[in-house]
Tab-separated table of C-alpha atoms in Angstrom:
chain	number	residue	atom	x	y	z
J	26	MET	CA	138.870	116.204	101.659
J	27	ARG	CA	136.013	117.404	99.536
J	28	ARG	CA	133.061	119.159	101.096
J	29	PRO	CA	129.732	117.333	100.785
J	30	SER	CA	126.864	118.585	98.738
J	31	ARG	CA	123.672	119.363	100.601
J	32	ILE	CA	121.457	116.350	101.266
J	33	LEU	CA	118.552	116.394	98.863
J	34	PHE	CA	114.969	115.918	99.873
J	35	VAL	CA	111.505	116.526	98.529
J	36	ALA	CA	109.902	119.875	99.414
J	37	ALA	CA	108.318	119.833	102.900
J	38	LEU	CA	105.259	121.444	104.402
J	39	LEU	CA	105.316	122.954	107.867
J	40	PHE	CA	104.462	120.456	110.567
J	41	SER	CA	101.735	122.669	111.972
J	42	ALA	CA	99.973	122.746	108.616
J	43	VAL	CA	100.281	118.970	108.309
J	44	VAL	CA	98.654	118.356	111.682
J	45	ALA	CA	95.915	120.882	111.017
J	46	SER	CA	95.050	119.314	107.681
J	47	SER	CA	95.204	115.673	108.779
J	48	GLY	CA	91.936	115.685	110.718
J	49	ILE	CA	93.234	113.061	113.152
J	50	ALA	CA	91.172	112.813	116.315
J	51	SER	CA	92.429	109.560	117.766
J	52	ALA	CA	95.790	108.720	119.307
J	53	PRO	CA	97.856	105.942	117.712
J	54	PRO	CA	98.409	102.758	119.704
J	55	PRO	CA	101.354	102.693	122.141
J	56	VAL	CA	104.781	101.667	120.885
J	57	THR	CA	107.968	100.557	122.608
J	58	PRO	CA	111.431	101.898	121.700
J	59	VAL	CA	113.709	98.940	121.076
J	60	GLY	CA	117.353	97.874	120.866
J	61	PRO	CA	118.191	98.778	117.255
J	62	ASN	CA	118.175	102.467	118.158
J	63	GLU	CA	120.988	101.964	120.645
J	64	LEU	CA	122.831	99.675	118.233
J	65	TRP	CA	122.891	102.202	115.386
J	66	ASN	CA	123.595	105.192	117.611
J	67	ALA	CA	126.576	103.441	119.174
J	68	TYR	CA	127.857	102.379	115.756
J	69	GLY	CA	127.480	105.876	114.332
J	70	ASP	CA	129.128	107.571	117.290
J	71	GLN	CA	132.242	105.408	116.868
J	72	GLY	CA	133.053	107.153	113.595
J	73	GLY	CA	135.321	105.803	110.907
J	74	HIS	CA	132.373	104.400	108.949
J	75	TRP	CA	128.605	105.071	108.685
J	76	THR	CA	127.627	107.871	111.052
J	77	GLY	CA	124.110	108.432	109.707
J	78	GLY	CA	121.998	107.732	106.657
J	79	ASP	CA	118.520	107.345	105.241
J	80	ARG	CA	116.314	104.771	103.482
J	81	THR	CA	117.298	101.871	105.876
J	82	VAL	CA	116.613	98.651	103.948
J	83	SER	CA	117.476	95.300	105.563
J	84	VAL	CA	118.014	92.185	103.440
J	85	PRO	CA	118.726	88.896	105.274
J	86	LEU	CA	121.552	86.962	103.574
J	87	PRO	CA	121.842	83.162	103.315
J	88	ASP	CA	124.780	82.946	105.746
J	89	GLY	CA	122.953	84.677	108.613
J	90	ARG	CA	124.271	88.176	107.957
J	91	THR	CA	122.077	91.142	107.044
J	92	ALA	CA	122.829	93.706	104.345
J	93	TRP	CA	121.639	97.154	105.450
J	94	LEU	CA	121.265	99.422	102.426
J	95	PHE	CA	121.341	103.203	102.752
J	96	SER	CA	121.041	106.153	100.380
J	97	ASP	CA	122.740	109.455	101.383
J	98	THR	CA	125.220	108.485	104.098
J	99	PHE	CA	127.444	110.571	106.355
J	100	LEU	CA	130.916	109.087	106.846
J	101	GLY	CA	133.966	110.253	108.766
J	102	ARG	CA	134.094	110.996	112.472
J	103	VAL	CA	131.770	112.232	115.196
J	104	ASN	CA	132.992	114.574	117.926
J	105	PRO	CA	132.452	113.834	121.649
J	106	ASP	CA	129.638	116.423	121.733
J	107	HIS	CA	127.851	114.510	118.885
J	108	SER	CA	128.691	117.152	116.280
J	109	ARG	CA	130.298	116.390	112.927
J	110	PRO	CA	133.202	118.229	111.308
J	111	PRO	CA	131.771	120.716	108.768
J	112	ASP	CA	133.600	118.929	105.916
J	113	SER	CA	132.203	115.475	106.752
J	114	PRO	CA	131.929	113.489	103.504
J	115	ILE	CA	128.655	112.106	102.177
J	116	ALA	CA	128.313	109.065	99.926
J	117	ARG	CA	125.096	108.812	97.926
J	118	ASN	CA	124.686	105.121	98.813
J	119	THR	CA	126.361	102.583	101.095
J	120	LEU	CA	125.910	99.097	102.572
J	121	VAL	CA	126.501	98.177	106.217
J	122	VAL	CA	127.074	94.514	107.063
J	123	GLN	CA	125.438	93.105	110.194
J	124	ARG	CA	127.070	89.910	111.439
J	125	PRO	CA	125.104	86.808	112.482
J	126	ASP	CA	125.680	87.702	116.153
J	127	GLY	CA	123.855	91.022	115.611
J	128	THR	CA	126.883	93.311	115.744
J	129	LEU	CA	127.504	95.833	112.955
J	130	GLY	CA	130.611	95.391	110.840
J	131	GLU	CA	132.079	97.306	107.953
J	132	THR	CA	130.496	100.050	105.880
J	133	LEU	CA	130.915	99.337	102.184
J	134	HIS	CA	131.392	102.323	99.874
J	135	GLY	CA	133.499	103.322	96.911
J	136	GLY	CA	136.660	105.433	96.919
J	137	THR	CA	138.809	105.528	100.030
J	138	ALA	CA	138.269	106.236	103.704
J	139	GLU	CA	139.748	109.709	103.171
J	140	ASP	CA	137.771	110.426	100.003
J	141	PRO	CA	134.761	108.070	99.905
J	142	GLU	CA	132.523	107.600	96.888
J	143	PRO	CA	129.151	105.862	96.495
J	144	LEU	CA	129.145	102.082	96.513
J	145	ILE	CA	127.068	102.099	93.307
J	146	ALA	CA	127.709	104.731	90.643
J	147	LEU	CA	128.376	105.063	86.942
J	148	PRO	CA	131.499	107.229	86.553
J	149	ASP	CA	131.148	110.432	84.537
J	150	SER	CA	127.382	109.964	84.119
J	151	GLY	CA	126.407	112.890	86.335
J	152	GLU	CA	123.846	110.588	87.961
J	153	TYR	CA	123.620	109.393	91.540
J	154	TYR	CA	121.823	106.321	92.835
J	155	TRP	CA	119.381	106.148	95.743
J	156	VAL	CA	118.408	102.702	96.963
J	157	GLY	CA	114.994	101.112	96.528
J	158	ASP	CA	115.025	97.549	97.868
J	159	GLY	CA	116.989	94.331	97.483
J	160	VAL	CA	116.434	90.577	97.291
J	161	VAL	CA	118.657	87.493	97.199
J	162	GLU	CA	118.477	85.537	93.928
J	163	GLY	CA	120.562	82.362	94.100
J	164	ASP	CA	124.159	83.297	94.887
J	165	VAL	CA	123.761	87.060	94.335
J	166	LEU	CA	122.083	90.023	95.977
J	167	ARG	CA	120.157	92.186	93.531
J	168	VAL	CA	119.241	95.749	94.463
J	169	LEU	CA	117.092	98.268	92.596
J	170	TYR	CA	118.356	101.847	92.641
J	171	ASN	CA	116.646	104.949	91.269
J	172	ARG	CA	118.869	107.403	89.432
J	173	TYR	CA	118.854	111.194	89.754
J	174	LYS	CA	120.671	114.197	88.306
J	175	THR	CA	121.341	117.572	89.874
J	176	THR	CA	119.850	120.421	87.828
J	177	GLY	CA	121.051	123.450	89.813
J	178	SER	CA	122.707	124.649	92.984
J	179	GLY	CA	119.696	124.419	95.289
J	180	GLY	CA	118.896	121.517	97.554
J	181	LEU	CA	115.752	120.693	95.548
J	182	ASP	CA	117.333	121.050	92.122
J	183	PHE	CA	117.307	117.446	90.941
J	184	ARG	CA	115.284	115.184	88.673
J	185	SER	CA	114.712	111.466	88.251
J	186	THR	CA	116.422	109.762	85.316
J	187	GLY	CA	115.312	106.137	85.682
J	188	THR	CA	115.903	102.843	87.479
J	189	SER	CA	118.897	100.478	87.503
J	190	LEU	CA	119.582	97.029	88.948
J	191	ALA	CA	122.851	96.353	90.771
J	192	THR	CA	124.137	92.836	91.393
J	193	PHE	CA	126.418	91.936	94.315
J	194	ARG	CA	128.267	88.619	94.412
J	195	LEU	CA	127.812	86.617	97.608
J	196	PRO	CA	129.260	86.158	100.102
J	197	ALA	CA	131.787	88.933	99.323
J	198	LEU	CA	129.080	91.534	98.508
J	199	THR	CA	131.209	92.693	95.601
J	200	PRO	CA	129.346	94.764	92.962
J	201	SER	CA	129.505	92.830	89.687
J	202	GLU	CA	126.885	94.304	87.336
J	203	LEU	CA	124.889	97.502	86.874
J	204	LEU	CA	121.980	97.103	84.480
J	205	VAL	CA	119.627	99.832	83.236
J	206	ILE	CA	116.004	98.694	83.565
J	207	PRO	CA	113.982	99.735	80.468
J	208	VAL	CA	111.410	101.847	82.313
J	209	GLY	CA	110.674	105.567	82.340
J	210	ASP	CA	111.715	108.212	84.834
J	211	LYS	CA	108.322	108.974	86.414
J	212	VAL	CA	108.049	106.036	88.840
J	213	ALA	CA	110.562	105.268	91.611
J	214	TRP	CA	110.489	101.500	91.090
J	215	GLY	CA	111.649	99.138	93.806
J	216	SER	CA	110.303	100.920	96.873
J	217	GLU	CA	109.484	97.373	97.972
J	218	LEU	CA	110.341	93.926	96.591
J	219	LEU	CA	107.942	91.234	97.780
J	220	GLU	CA	108.496	87.543	96.994
J	221	ASP	CA	105.189	85.693	96.969
J	222	GLY	CA	103.581	82.815	95.071
J	223	GLY	CA	106.367	82.298	92.555
J	224	TYR	CA	106.728	86.002	91.706
J	225	THR	CA	108.742	88.974	92.878
J	226	TYR	CA	106.414	91.962	93.093
J	227	ILE	CA	108.062	95.330	92.437
J	228	TYR	CA	106.225	98.216	94.073
J	229	GLY	CA	106.906	101.781	92.999
J	230	ALA	CA	105.811	105.321	93.799
J	231	GLU	CA	104.864	108.123	91.446
J	232	GLU	CA	104.203	111.455	93.161
J	233	GLY	CA	102.492	109.761	96.109
J	234	HIS	CA	100.711	107.104	94.036
J	235	LEU	CA	101.344	103.361	94.281
J	236	ARG	CA	102.204	101.342	91.172
J	237	LEU	CA	103.133	97.680	90.743
J	238	ALA	CA	105.167	95.419	88.467
J	239	ARG	CA	106.222	91.774	88.756
J	240	VAL	CA	108.651	89.171	87.443
J	241	PRO	CA	108.900	85.414	87.988
J	242	ALA	CA	110.874	84.745	91.173
J	243	GLY	CA	114.592	85.066	90.487
J	244	GLY	CA	114.044	87.212	87.406
J	245	LEU	CA	114.547	90.850	88.376
J	246	ARG	CA	116.635	91.377	85.267
J	247	GLY	CA	113.349	91.169	83.369
J	248	PRO	CA	111.245	91.392	81.382
J	249	TRP	CA	108.782	93.061	83.753
J	250	GLN	CA	104.993	92.986	83.701
J	251	PHE	CA	102.888	95.888	84.996
J	252	TRP	CA	99.595	95.797	86.907
J	253	THR	CA	96.817	97.575	84.991
J	254	GLY	CA	94.140	97.309	87.669
J	255	PHE	CA	92.594	94.324	85.880
J	256	GLY	CA	95.546	92.243	84.702
J	257	TRP	CA	99.176	92.362	83.608
J	258	SER	CA	100.750	94.169	80.660
J	259	SER	CA	104.260	94.237	79.234
J	260	HIS	CA	103.977	98.026	78.793
J	261	GLU	CA	104.793	100.368	81.687
J	262	GLU	CA	102.400	103.014	80.376
J	263	ASP	CA	99.526	100.611	81.114
J	264	SER	CA	100.313	100.488	84.829
J	265	ALA	CA	97.559	101.766	87.119
J	266	ARG	CA	97.654	104.031	90.137
J	267	MET	CA	96.556	101.761	92.990
J	268	LEU	CA	96.629	103.965	96.113
J	269	SER	CA	97.461	107.565	96.992
J	270	GLY	CA	99.317	109.050	99.941
J	271	VAL	CA	102.323	106.699	99.884
J	272	GLY	CA	105.903	107.825	100.341
J	273	THR	CA	108.703	107.359	97.847
J	274	ALA	CA	109.840	104.527	100.132
J	275	PHE	CA	107.489	102.199	102.006
J	276	SER	CA	107.108	98.462	102.663
J	277	VAL	CA	104.692	95.656	101.809
J	278	THR	CA	104.811	92.552	104.014
J	279	ARG	CA	102.737	89.373	104.042
J	280	ILE	CA	101.361	88.675	107.521
J	281	GLY	CA	99.228	85.566	107.590
J	282	GLY	CA	96.726	85.927	104.777
J	283	GLU	CA	97.086	89.717	104.539
J	284	TYR	CA	99.433	92.016	102.648
J	285	VAL	CA	100.354	94.986	104.825
J	286	LEU	CA	101.577	98.234	103.266
J	287	ILE	CA	103.263	100.600	105.731
J	288	THR	CA	104.059	104.209	104.799
J	289	MET	CA	104.335	107.654	106.256
J	290	ASP	CA	101.192	109.529	105.242
J	291	THR	CA	102.051	111.856	102.348
J	292	SER	CA	98.514	112.987	101.486
J	293	PRO	CA	99.091	116.384	103.178
J	294	GLY	CA	102.816	116.501	102.328
J	295	PHE	CA	105.302	115.379	104.961
J	296	SER	CA	103.372	114.032	107.946
J	297	PRO	CA	104.301	112.552	111.338
J	298	LEU	CA	101.729	109.768	110.900
J	299	MET	CA	102.749	106.216	110.030
J	300	LEU	CA	99.857	104.336	108.429
J	301	ALA	CA	99.144	100.713	107.535
J	302	TYR	CA	96.897	99.491	104.712
J	303	THR	CA	95.899	95.861	104.211
J	304	ALA	CA	94.834	93.847	101.172
J	305	GLY	CA	93.967	90.251	100.375
J	306	SER	CA	96.465	89.994	97.504
J	307	PRO	CA	99.655	91.744	96.350
J	308	THR	CA	97.597	93.663	93.764
J	309	GLY	CA	95.146	95.035	96.341
J	310	PRO	CA	92.750	96.657	96.632
J	311	PHE	CA	94.092	98.137	99.858
J	312	GLY	CA	91.507	99.043	102.472
J	313	ALA	CA	91.173	101.990	104.823
J	314	PRO	CA	94.400	103.012	106.599
J	315	ARG	CA	95.100	102.380	110.262
J	316	ILE	CA	97.346	104.495	112.454
J	317	LEU	CA	100.515	102.768	113.624
J	318	PHE	CA	102.565	105.589	115.080
J	319	ARG	CA	103.028	109.362	115.320
J	320	ALA	CA	106.697	110.308	115.006
J	321	PRO	CA	107.674	112.727	117.789
J	322	GLU	CA	110.640	114.173	115.876
J	323	ALA	CA	108.499	115.945	113.246
J	324	SER	CA	108.523	119.739	113.533
J	325	ASP	CA	108.719	122.840	111.384
J	326	ARG	CA	112.436	122.097	110.842
J	327	ARG	CA	112.524	118.295	110.791
J	328	ILE	CA	110.855	115.809	108.478
J	329	VAL	CA	110.148	112.102	108.912
J	330	TYR	CA	109.839	109.730	105.964
J	331	ASP	CA	110.600	106.268	104.504
J	332	ALA	CA	108.670	103.954	106.841
J	333	THR	CA	109.964	100.386	106.355
J	334	ALA	CA	109.006	97.138	108.092
J	335	HIS	CA	111.683	94.619	109.097
J	336	PRO	CA	109.712	91.372	109.602
J	337	GLN	CA	112.796	89.305	110.432
J	338	LEU	CA	113.322	91.525	113.515
J	339	SER	CA	109.689	91.445	114.642
J	340	SER	CA	108.368	89.541	117.654
J	341	PRO	CA	104.952	87.788	117.784
J	342	GLY	CA	102.083	90.280	117.708
J	343	LYS	CA	104.456	93.129	116.839
J	344	LEU	CA	106.068	94.713	113.800
J	345	MET	CA	109.526	96.260	113.823
J	346	VAL	CA	109.406	99.393	111.690
J	347	SER	CA	112.030	102.026	110.931
J	348	TYR	CA	111.632	105.559	109.647
J	349	ASN	CA	114.076	108.306	108.779
J	350	VAL	CA	114.563	111.784	110.213
J	351	ASN	CA	116.182	114.749	108.496
J	352	SER	CA	116.479	118.472	109.111
J	353	LEU	CA	115.487	121.096	106.580
J	354	ASP	CA	118.567	122.997	107.763
J	355	HIS	CA	121.683	121.035	106.811
J	356	ALA	CA	123.598	122.750	109.621
J	357	ASP	CA	121.469	120.854	112.147
J	358	ASN	CA	122.800	117.535	110.834
J	359	ILE	CA	126.323	118.834	111.303
J	360	ALA	CA	125.637	120.145	114.812
J	361	ASP	CA	124.038	116.872	115.970
J	362	ALA	CA	124.883	113.600	114.219
J	363	ARG	CA	122.016	111.830	115.979
J	364	ILE	CA	119.334	113.633	113.940
J	365	TYR	CA	120.072	112.020	110.580
J	366	ARG	CA	119.750	108.404	111.639
J	367	PRO	CA	116.946	105.837	111.422
J	368	ARG	CA	114.502	105.401	114.289
J	369	PHE	CA	113.108	101.964	115.111
J	370	VAL	CA	109.797	101.287	116.835
J	371	GLU	CA	107.979	98.056	117.579
J	372	VAL	CA	104.283	98.534	116.938
J	373	VAL	CA	101.368	96.321	117.908
J	374	TRP	CA	99.910	94.291	115.048
J	375	PRO	CA	97.077	94.370	114.204
J	376	PRO	CA	96.426	97.949	115.324
J	377	ALA	CA	93.194	98.752	117.112
J	378	LEU	CA	91.676	101.679	115.255
J	379	PRO	CA	91.121	102.674	111.622
J	380	PHE	CA	92.505	106.002	110.441
J	381	GLY	CA	90.631	108.940	112.002
J	382	GLU	CA	88.387	106.958	114.380
């Protein structure tokens, strides 16, 4: 069995520096830990499939199932003391099927159980694919992935190479097409896909800045239009920076007449604060942020990132939100499989206080 490469992540700042620079005086509103944490921990501890992963995208399917999309994913087994074998394999992307009754089923990946590969990859390209978001279009699931290449032996030695669109046939969830989207390599497109008013809005992130594209509903294969701040253009270079401090992954959800963007605050680097911004339209402008949650796992060794709302799991007056946890020391994720798994919290919506009040 091959040994995994080190999980890649963006350079982190020390937690103490983040807190000192954030200027936060108020406490976030209370939150309640909920059932999905137990569900995923139990599933991961069983071994033989997904035992941990990041990104954590949920796409409801027409037959009542849910496709859970992950980027870097630990597979293999978990020991009784919650440790992993040192040679535990990692697949760069996977899909976990949740049945209509809420139980978790198989983990879809390439290769074999003994030597797993990513679910989505282009052989011999030297690229790997990290998931953005997905949406059902007719009888297929379409998922945007951002491509990367390793440039050296260090954990941060990688660069973006562009965006691709994968198509999965339903109900089998069989990959059937991998299409290169004609965009550049500066924006991680597909952080969120929002269907609204006859369009699918494609949100992206560029070094902490929000950008936006759109297509007519059902038309992710293109051509795309890009938001300029005043209107729409067919040229990506015309797209405008709309907001700063967003993560590479975040979510935008319509709640009533508002559009709610949820992200971990990246203005000081990695931060424990989960923020919400609201706007009156998909194009913004987004107002002042409000504090949703402060992640307790953040420390000088552990980072939290990729806040994502799951509206189909939310109860009235609440929002179900996940975020990811990772250790800056890969050995920690081997010693304790529970670190590198999503955390779910149910937050009150709307929150009480603006950011910093």
